[in-house]
Amino acid sequence: MKNETDARLRARAARVIPGGMYGHQSVTKLPAGFPQFFAKAEGTYLWDSDGNKYLDFMCGYGPNLFGYGRPEIDAAFTQQAKRIDTATGPSEVMVELAEKFTRQIMHADWAMFCKNGTDATSMALMIARAYRGRKKILLAKGAYHGSAPWCTPMPAGTVPDDRNHFIYYSYNDVNSLELAIDEAGDDLAGVFASPFKHDVIVDQEMPSPDYARRARDLCDKNDALLIIDDVRAGFRLTRDSSWSSLSIAPDLSCWGKSIANGHPISALLGSEKAKEAAGQIYATGSFWFSAAPMAASIATLKLIEETDYLERTIELAEEMRSGLTEISQRHNVPLNQTGPAQMPLITIPDAEGKADLEKGYAFSSEMIRRGVYFHPWHNMFMNAAMTKDDISQTLDAADASLAAVKDTIVAKP
Ligand SMILES: *Cc1c(COP(=O)(O)O)cnc(C)c1O
């Protein structure tokens, strides 16, 4: 595989970009064959800057829901941008988008728009505190809610005071949730929950109905707000907010990534009871009112409402999951495939059942060489542009890759 252009760009980037690249899209924590720079994206495919083509199972780490460059969505964006986009005030599409969200998401009575998931989760945090003038926020240990000082997973540049009023509980553990609620006492402002446990490296877990129900009840009992962080899983499990399948409505829900199929916009949705507090906080941004991403989001919500994108994606995802199970059994290399099939985390377990990153790296390295972008330790994403052919190509690559990995694993005592 050619990588001269990528190598050149990396050398240039190292001079003018801290660390050569930063954040989740830096490939420093991926095997050597992973390209850093890309030149083209279309449907479910990516081309790196050297022209190598990949079937992409990361979907931009979430934004690609309908395929890169889905024509109806991009046309809505372009047409709006020609009229008005970023200007001195918002446009009609903002009201239209808020109306559409409140119609399609059952718990939502209002909407606020911003740019990134971190904006939405940080606003949710402020609204929960403004709601009854309380301080304590509950977070599940290891859960990702963004990169602001209160939630970044890496401590560099933050101080312990940034986390002063946070109490950590274990996801799906009712007892630890109750202890954390007790610790907050009469100062409980809100409880954050991910739709399912989608932390990096460790097996994903669906929410237990008991835990989800208890979180709702304890928030009600304490007059605190329940916040679902749907930034990653939104519209990938259901067409409504993710705990709707458990018949649980949050007070606030955070959205981003997929809601405009890659155009820059995120959203915070809320119920009537949180509306007054939401109106009190000062929240804004230079690009938060831009009209073109809102038009793209309206077009995306329309496809969500009117097509069978979700059922088709899940069907292909389940086909891939059972195909991978068969291949792993045939090669006698175990695979842990956890979480929803359409947002799978796929790792090779060690003797204790924990992800063996060395083997995972070897496997994803073999996959990338065969033109399939599989991540070794982050959950992946399927999108509605994927086809049966893509799945069979992936299974062929996995078959050859596991055969190759098996040799390296056996070769190493
Ligand atoms: C990505 C993510 C965020 C942060 O969104 P950004 O757009 O990267 O700021 C928050 N919560 C979850 C669950 C996410 O996956």
Coordinates of C-alpha atoms and ligand atoms in Angstrom, one line a residue:
M1 CA 0.0 0.0 0.0
K2 CA 1.3 3.4 -0.9
N3 CA 1.7 5.9 1.9
E4 CA 4.2 8.5 0.6
T5 CA 1.7 11.4 0.7
D6 CA 0.5 10.4 4.2
A7 CA 4.1 10.3 5.4
R8 CA 4.8 13.7 3.9
L9 CA 1.7 15.3 5.4
R10 CA 2.6 13.8 8.8
A11 CA 6.0 15.4 8.7
R12 CA 4.5 18.8 7.7
A13 CA 1.8 18.5 10.4
A14 CA 4.4 17.6 13.1
R15 CA 5.9 21.1 12.5
V16 CA 2.7 23.1 12.7
I17 CA 0.1 21.0 14.6
P18 CA 0.7 20.1 18.2
G19 CA 1.6 16.4 18.5
G20 CA 1.2 16.1 14.7
M21 CA -2.5 15.6 15.4
Y22 CA -4.6 15.8 18.5
G23 CA -7.8 14.3 19.9
H24 CA -9.6 11.2 18.8
Q25 CA -8.6 11.4 15.2
S26 CA -4.9 11.2 15.9
V27 CA -3.8 7.8 14.7
T28 CA -0.9 7.6 17.2
K29 CA -2.9 5.0 19.2
L30 CA -3.6 2.9 16.2
P31 CA -1.4 0.3 14.4
A32 CA 1.2 1.6 11.9
G33 CA -0.8 0.8 8.7
F34 CA -3.6 3.3 9.6
P35 CA -3.5 6.4 7.5
Q36 CA -3.7 9.8 9.2
F37 CA -5.0 11.9 6.2
F38 CA -7.9 11.3 3.8
A39 CA -8.8 12.8 0.5
K40 CA -12.2 11.6 -0.4
A41 CA -15.4 10.2 1.2
E42 CA -18.4 8.8 -0.5
G43 CA -21.2 6.5 0.7
T44 CA -19.6 4.1 3.0
Y45 CA -16.1 4.4 1.5
L46 CA -13.0 6.5 2.3
W47 CA -9.9 7.2 0.2
D48 CA -6.7 8.2 2.0
S49 CA -4.4 10.8 0.6
D50 CA -2.4 8.2 -1.3
G51 CA -5.6 7.0 -3.0
N52 CA -6.0 3.7 -1.0
K53 CA -9.7 2.9 -0.6
Y54 CA -11.4 1.7 2.6
L55 CA -14.7 0.3 3.6
D56 CA -15.2 2.6 6.6
F57 CA -16.6 1.1 9.8
M58 CA -16.0 4.3 11.8
C59 CA -18.4 6.6 9.9
G60 CA -16.4 9.7 11.0
Y61 CA -16.7 8.4 14.6
G62 CA -20.5 8.7 14.3
P63 CA -21.7 11.5 12.0
N64 CA -22.1 9.3 8.9
L65 CA -25.6 7.8 9.3
F66 CA -26.9 7.7 5.7
G67 CA -23.6 7.5 3.8
Y68 CA -21.0 10.3 3.1
G69 CA -22.4 12.9 0.7
R70 CA -26.0 11.7 0.8
P71 CA -27.5 13.8 -2.1
E72 CA -30.8 15.0 -0.5
I73 CA -29.0 16.2 2.7
D74 CA -26.1 17.9 0.9
A75 CA -28.5 19.6 -1.5
A76 CA -30.5 21.0 1.4
F77 CA -27.2 22.3 2.9
T78 CA -26.0 23.9 -0.4
Q79 CA -29.3 25.5 -1.2
Q80 CA -29.6 27.1 2.2
A81 CA -26.0 28.3 2.1
K82 CA -26.6 30.1 -1.1
R83 CA -29.4 32.2 0.5
I84 CA -28.1 32.8 4.1
D85 CA -25.9 30.8 6.5
T86 CA -23.8 32.4 9.2
A87 CA -25.2 35.9 9.7
T88 CA -26.2 38.6 12.3
G89 CA -29.3 36.5 13.2
P90 CA -30.9 33.1 12.8
S91 CA -33.2 32.1 10.0
E92 CA -36.6 30.4 9.7
V93 CA -34.9 26.9 9.5
M94 CA -34.0 27.2 13.2
V95 CA -37.7 27.3 14.2
E96 CA -38.5 24.6 11.7
L97 CA -35.8 22.3 13.0
A98 CA -36.8 22.9 16.6
E99 CA -40.4 22.0 15.7
K100 CA -39.3 18.9 13.8
F101 CA -37.2 17.7 16.8
T102 CA -40.0 18.2 19.2
R103 CA -42.4 16.3 17.0
Q104 CA -40.0 13.4 16.4
I105 CA -38.5 13.0 19.9
M106 CA -41.3 12.3 22.4
H107 CA -39.8 13.7 25.6
A108 CA -38.8 17.0 23.9
D109 CA -40.8 20.2 24.2
W110 CA -38.0 22.6 23.2
A111 CA -34.6 22.5 21.4
M112 CA -31.4 24.5 21.5
F113 CA -28.7 24.2 18.9
C114 CA -24.9 24.3 19.1
K115 CA -21.9 22.8 17.2
N116 CA -20.4 19.9 19.1
G117 CA -21.6 17.2 21.5
T118 CA -19.5 18.8 24.2
D119 CA -21.5 22.0 23.8
A120 CA -24.7 20.1 24.3
T121 CA -23.5 18.1 27.4
S122 CA -22.0 21.3 28.9
M123 CA -25.3 23.1 28.5
A124 CA -27.2 20.2 30.0
L125 CA -24.9 20.4 33.0
M126 CA -25.5 24.1 33.4
I127 CA -29.3 23.7 33.0
A128 CA -29.4 20.9 35.6
R129 CA -27.6 23.2 38.1
A130 CA -29.8 26.3 37.2
Y131 CA -33.0 24.2 37.6
R132 CA -33.0 24.2 41.4
G133 CA -29.8 26.0 42.1
R134 CA -27.9 22.8 43.1
K135 CA -24.4 21.7 42.4
K136 CA -23.9 17.9 42.4
I137 CA -23.9 16.0 39.1
L138 CA -23.7 12.2 38.8
L139 CA -21.6 10.6 36.1
A140 CA -20.9 6.9 35.3
K141 CA -17.2 6.1 35.7
G142 CA -15.5 5.8 32.4
A143 CA -18.3 7.3 30.3
Y144 CA -17.4 9.8 27.7
H145 CA -19.3 13.1 27.6
G146 CA -16.9 15.3 25.7
S147 CA -13.6 17.2 26.0
A148 CA -14.4 20.2 28.3
P149 CA -12.4 20.4 31.6
W150 CA -15.3 18.9 33.5
C151 CA -15.4 15.7 31.4
T152 CA -12.2 15.2 29.4
P153 CA -10.8 11.7 30.0
M154 CA -7.2 13.1 30.0
P155 CA -6.3 15.1 33.1
A156 CA -3.6 17.3 31.4
G157 CA -4.6 21.0 31.7
T158 CA -7.4 20.4 34.2
V159 CA -7.3 20.9 38.0
P160 CA -9.0 18.7 40.6
D161 CA -11.4 21.6 41.3
D162 CA -12.9 21.1 37.8
R163 CA -14.4 17.9 39.2
N164 CA -15.3 19.2 42.6
H165 CA -19.1 18.6 42.4
F166 CA -19.2 15.4 40.4
I167 CA -19.9 12.0 42.0
Y168 CA -19.1 8.8 40.0
Y169 CA -21.2 5.7 39.9
S170 CA -20.9 2.4 38.0
Y171 CA -23.1 2.0 35.0
N172 CA -25.9 -0.6 35.4
D173 CA -25.1 -0.9 39.1
V174 CA -28.3 0.1 41.0
N175 CA -26.5 0.0 44.4
S176 CA -23.7 2.3 43.3
L177 CA -26.2 4.7 41.8
E178 CA -28.1 4.8 45.1
L179 CA -24.9 5.4 47.1
A180 CA -24.0 8.3 44.8
I181 CA -27.5 9.8 45.1
D182 CA -27.2 9.6 48.9
E183 CA -23.8 11.3 48.8
A184 CA -25.3 14.1 46.8
G185 CA -28.0 14.5 49.4
D186 CA -30.1 17.7 49.0
D187 CA -27.6 19.1 46.5
L188 CA -28.4 16.8 43.6
A189 CA -28.8 18.7 40.3
G190 CA -28.7 15.9 37.8
V191 CA -27.7 12.4 36.7
F192 CA -26.0 11.8 33.3
A193 CA -26.5 8.4 31.6
S194 CA -25.2 7.0 28.3
P195 CA -27.9 5.2 26.3
F196 CA -25.8 2.0 26.8
K197 CA -22.3 1.5 28.2
H198 CA -20.1 2.4 25.2
D199 CA -16.8 3.1 27.0
V200 CA -13.6 2.4 25.1
I201 CA -11.7 -0.9 25.3
V202 CA -14.1 -2.7 27.7
D203 CA -17.1 -4.8 26.6
Q204 CA -20.2 -2.7 25.8
E205 CA -23.3 -3.3 27.9
M206 CA -27.0 -2.6 27.2
P207 CA -28.7 -0.8 30.1
S208 CA -30.5 -3.0 32.5
P209 CA -34.2 -2.0 32.8
D210 CA -33.8 -1.9 36.7
Y211 CA -30.9 0.6 36.5
A212 CA -32.6 2.8 34.0
R213 CA -35.9 2.8 35.9
R214 CA -34.2 3.5 39.2
A215 CA -32.3 6.5 37.7
R216 CA -35.6 7.9 36.5
D217 CA -37.3 7.3 39.8
L218 CA -34.5 8.8 41.9
C219 CA -34.3 11.9 39.8
D220 CA -38.1 12.4 40.2
K221 CA -37.9 11.7 44.0
N222 CA -35.1 14.3 44.4
D223 CA -36.5 16.8 41.8
A224 CA -33.2 16.5 39.8
L225 CA -32.9 16.2 36.0
L226 CA -32.1 13.0 34.2
I227 CA -29.8 13.6 31.2
I228 CA -29.4 11.1 28.4
D229 CA -26.2 11.7 26.4
D230 CA -27.4 10.5 23.0
V231 CA -24.5 12.2 21.1
R232 CA -23.1 8.9 19.9
A233 CA -26.0 6.5 19.9
G234 CA -28.8 8.9 18.8
F235 CA -30.8 7.6 15.9
R236 CA -28.7 4.4 15.8
L237 CA -30.9 2.4 18.2
T238 CA -34.3 3.9 17.7
R239 CA -35.9 7.0 16.0
D240 CA -36.7 8.5 19.4
S241 CA -34.4 9.1 22.3
S242 CA -32.5 5.9 23.1
W243 CA -34.2 5.0 26.4
S244 CA -37.7 5.2 24.8
S245 CA -37.3 1.5 24.1
L246 CA -37.3 1.1 27.9
S247 CA -40.3 3.5 28.2
I248 CA -38.1 6.0 30.0
A249 CA -38.1 9.7 29.1
P250 CA -35.2 11.9 30.1
D251 CA -35.6 15.5 31.1
L252 CA -32.7 16.6 28.8
S253 CA -31.2 14.7 25.9
C254 CA -27.9 15.6 24.1
W255 CA -27.5 15.1 20.4
G256 CA -24.7 15.6 17.9
K257 CA -22.7 13.5 15.4
S258 CA -25.4 11.9 13.2
I259 CA -28.2 14.6 13.3
A260 CA -27.1 16.3 10.1
N261 CA -25.2 13.4 8.6
G262 CA -21.8 15.1 9.0
H263 CA -22.8 18.8 8.8
P264 CA -21.7 20.7 11.9
I265 CA -24.6 20.9 14.4
S266 CA -25.5 19.5 17.7
A267 CA -28.6 19.9 19.9
L268 CA -29.9 19.9 23.4
L269 CA -33.5 18.8 23.8
G270 CA -35.6 19.2 26.9
S271 CA -39.0 18.7 28.5
E272 CA -41.3 21.4 29.7
K273 CA -40.1 21.2 33.3
A274 CA -36.5 22.2 32.3
K275 CA -37.5 25.0 29.9
E276 CA -37.3 27.9 32.4
A277 CA -33.9 26.9 33.6
A278 CA -32.8 26.5 30.0
G279 CA -33.9 30.0 29.3
Q280 CA -31.8 31.3 32.2
I281 CA -28.3 30.1 31.2
Y282 CA -26.1 32.1 28.9
A283 CA -25.1 29.9 26.1
T284 CA -24.1 30.9 22.6
G285 CA -21.5 30.6 19.9
S286 CA -20.6 32.4 16.7
F287 CA -21.6 29.5 14.5
W288 CA -24.5 28.1 16.6
F289 CA -27.1 29.9 14.5
S290 CA -25.8 29.0 11.1
A291 CA -28.7 28.1 8.8
A292 CA -27.1 25.6 6.4
P293 CA -26.3 22.8 8.9
M294 CA -29.9 23.3 10.2
A295 CA -31.3 22.7 6.7
A296 CA -29.1 19.6 6.5
S297 CA -30.5 18.4 9.8
I298 CA -34.1 18.9 8.7
A299 CA -33.3 16.8 5.6
T300 CA -31.7 14.1 7.8
L301 CA -34.6 14.0 10.2
K302 CA -36.9 13.6 7.3
L303 CA -35.0 10.5 6.1
I304 CA -35.0 9.2 9.6
E305 CA -38.8 9.5 9.7
E306 CA -39.6 8.3 6.3
T307 CA -37.1 5.5 5.4
D308 CA -36.4 2.1 6.7
Y309 CA -32.7 3.0 7.2
L310 CA -32.6 1.7 10.8
E311 CA -34.1 -1.7 10.0
R312 CA -31.9 -2.2 7.0
T313 CA -28.7 -1.2 8.9
I314 CA -29.6 -3.5 11.8
E315 CA -30.2 -6.4 9.4
L316 CA -26.8 -6.0 7.8
A317 CA -25.2 -5.5 11.1
E318 CA -26.6 -8.8 12.4
E319 CA -25.5 -10.6 9.3
M320 CA -22.0 -9.3 9.9
R321 CA -22.1 -10.3 13.5
S322 CA -23.1 -13.8 12.9
G323 CA -20.7 -14.1 10.0
L324 CA -17.8 -13.0 12.2
T325 CA -18.9 -15.4 14.9
E326 CA -18.8 -18.3 12.4
I327 CA -15.3 -17.2 11.1
S328 CA -13.9 -16.8 14.7
Q329 CA -15.1 -20.3 15.6
R330 CA -13.7 -21.8 12.5
H331 CA -10.3 -20.2 13.1
N332 CA -10.5 -20.9 16.8
V333 CA -9.7 -17.2 17.6
P334 CA -12.3 -15.9 20.0
L335 CA -13.9 -12.5 19.3
N336 CA -15.9 -10.4 21.7
Q337 CA -18.6 -8.6 19.8
T338 CA -20.5 -6.4 22.3
G339 CA -23.1 -3.7 22.2
P340 CA -25.8 -3.2 19.5
A341 CA -24.7 -5.0 16.2
Q342 CA -24.9 -1.7 14.4
M343 CA -22.5 -0.1 16.9
P344 CA -20.2 -3.0 17.6
L345 CA -17.1 -3.1 19.7
I346 CA -15.0 -6.0 18.4
T347 CA -12.0 -7.2 20.4
I348 CA -10.0 -10.4 20.9
P349 CA -10.2 -11.4 24.5
D350 CA -7.2 -12.7 26.6
A351 CA -7.5 -15.6 29.0
E352 CA -9.4 -13.4 31.5
G353 CA -11.9 -12.3 28.9
K354 CA -10.4 -8.7 28.7
A355 CA -9.5 -7.1 25.4
D356 CA -6.0 -8.2 24.3
L357 CA -4.9 -5.0 22.6
E358 CA -1.9 -6.6 21.0
K359 CA -4.0 -9.1 19.2
G360 CA -6.6 -6.5 18.4
Y361 CA -3.9 -4.4 16.8
A362 CA -2.7 -7.3 14.8
F363 CA -6.3 -8.1 13.6
S364 CA -7.2 -4.5 12.7
S365 CA -3.8 -4.1 11.0
E366 CA -4.6 -7.1 8.8
M367 CA -8.1 -5.7 8.1
I368 CA -6.8 -2.2 7.0
R369 CA -4.3 -3.9 4.7
R370 CA -7.3 -5.5 3.0
G371 CA -9.2 -2.2 2.7
V372 CA -11.5 -2.5 5.7
Y373 CA -11.3 0.2 8.4
F374 CA -11.9 -1.7 11.7
H375 CA -11.0 0.0 15.0
P376 CA -9.2 -2.1 17.6
W377 CA -10.6 -0.5 20.8
H378 CA -13.4 2.0 20.0
N379 CA -17.0 1.0 19.1
M380 CA -17.6 1.2 15.4
F381 CA -20.6 2.4 13.4
M382 CA -22.6 1.0 10.5
N383 CA -24.5 3.3 8.1
A384 CA -27.5 3.1 5.8
A385 CA -25.3 3.2 2.6
M386 CA -23.8 -0.2 3.4
T387 CA -24.8 -3.1 1.2
K388 CA -24.8 -6.9 1.3
D389 CA -21.7 -6.9 -0.9
D390 CA -19.9 -4.6 1.6
I391 CA -20.7 -7.1 4.3
S392 CA -19.4 -10.1 2.3
Q393 CA -16.3 -8.2 1.4
T394 CA -15.8 -7.5 5.1
L395 CA -16.3 -11.1 6.1
D396 CA -13.8 -12.3 3.4
A397 CA -11.3 -9.8 4.8
A398 CA -12.0 -11.0 8.4
D399 CA -11.5 -14.6 7.3
A400 CA -8.1 -13.9 5.8
S401 CA -7.2 -11.5 8.7
L402 CA -8.0 -14.0 11.4
A403 CA -6.1 -16.7 9.6
A404 CA -3.1 -14.4 9.5
V405 CA -3.5 -13.3 13.1
K406 CA -3.9 -16.9 14.3
D407 CA -0.4 -17.6 12.8
T408 CA 1.1 -14.6 14.7
I409 CA -0.7 -15.6 17.9
V410 CA 0.5 -19.2 17.6
A411 CA 4.0 -18.1 16.7
K412 CA 4.3 -16.1 19.9
P413 CA 4.6 -18.4 22.9
Ligands
LIG1 C1 -18.6 12.3 20.8 C2 -19.3 12.3 22.1 C3 -19.5 13.5 22.8 C4 -18.8 14.8 22.4 O1 -19.2 15.2 21.1 P1 -18.2 16.2 20.3 O2 -19.0 16.6 19.1 O3 -17.0 15.4 20.0 O4 -17.9 17.4 21.2 C5 -20.3 13.5 23.9 N1 -20.8 12.4 24.3 C6 -20.7 11.2 23.7 C7 -21.4 10.0 24.2 C8 -19.9 11.2 22.5 O5 -19.8 10.0 21.9

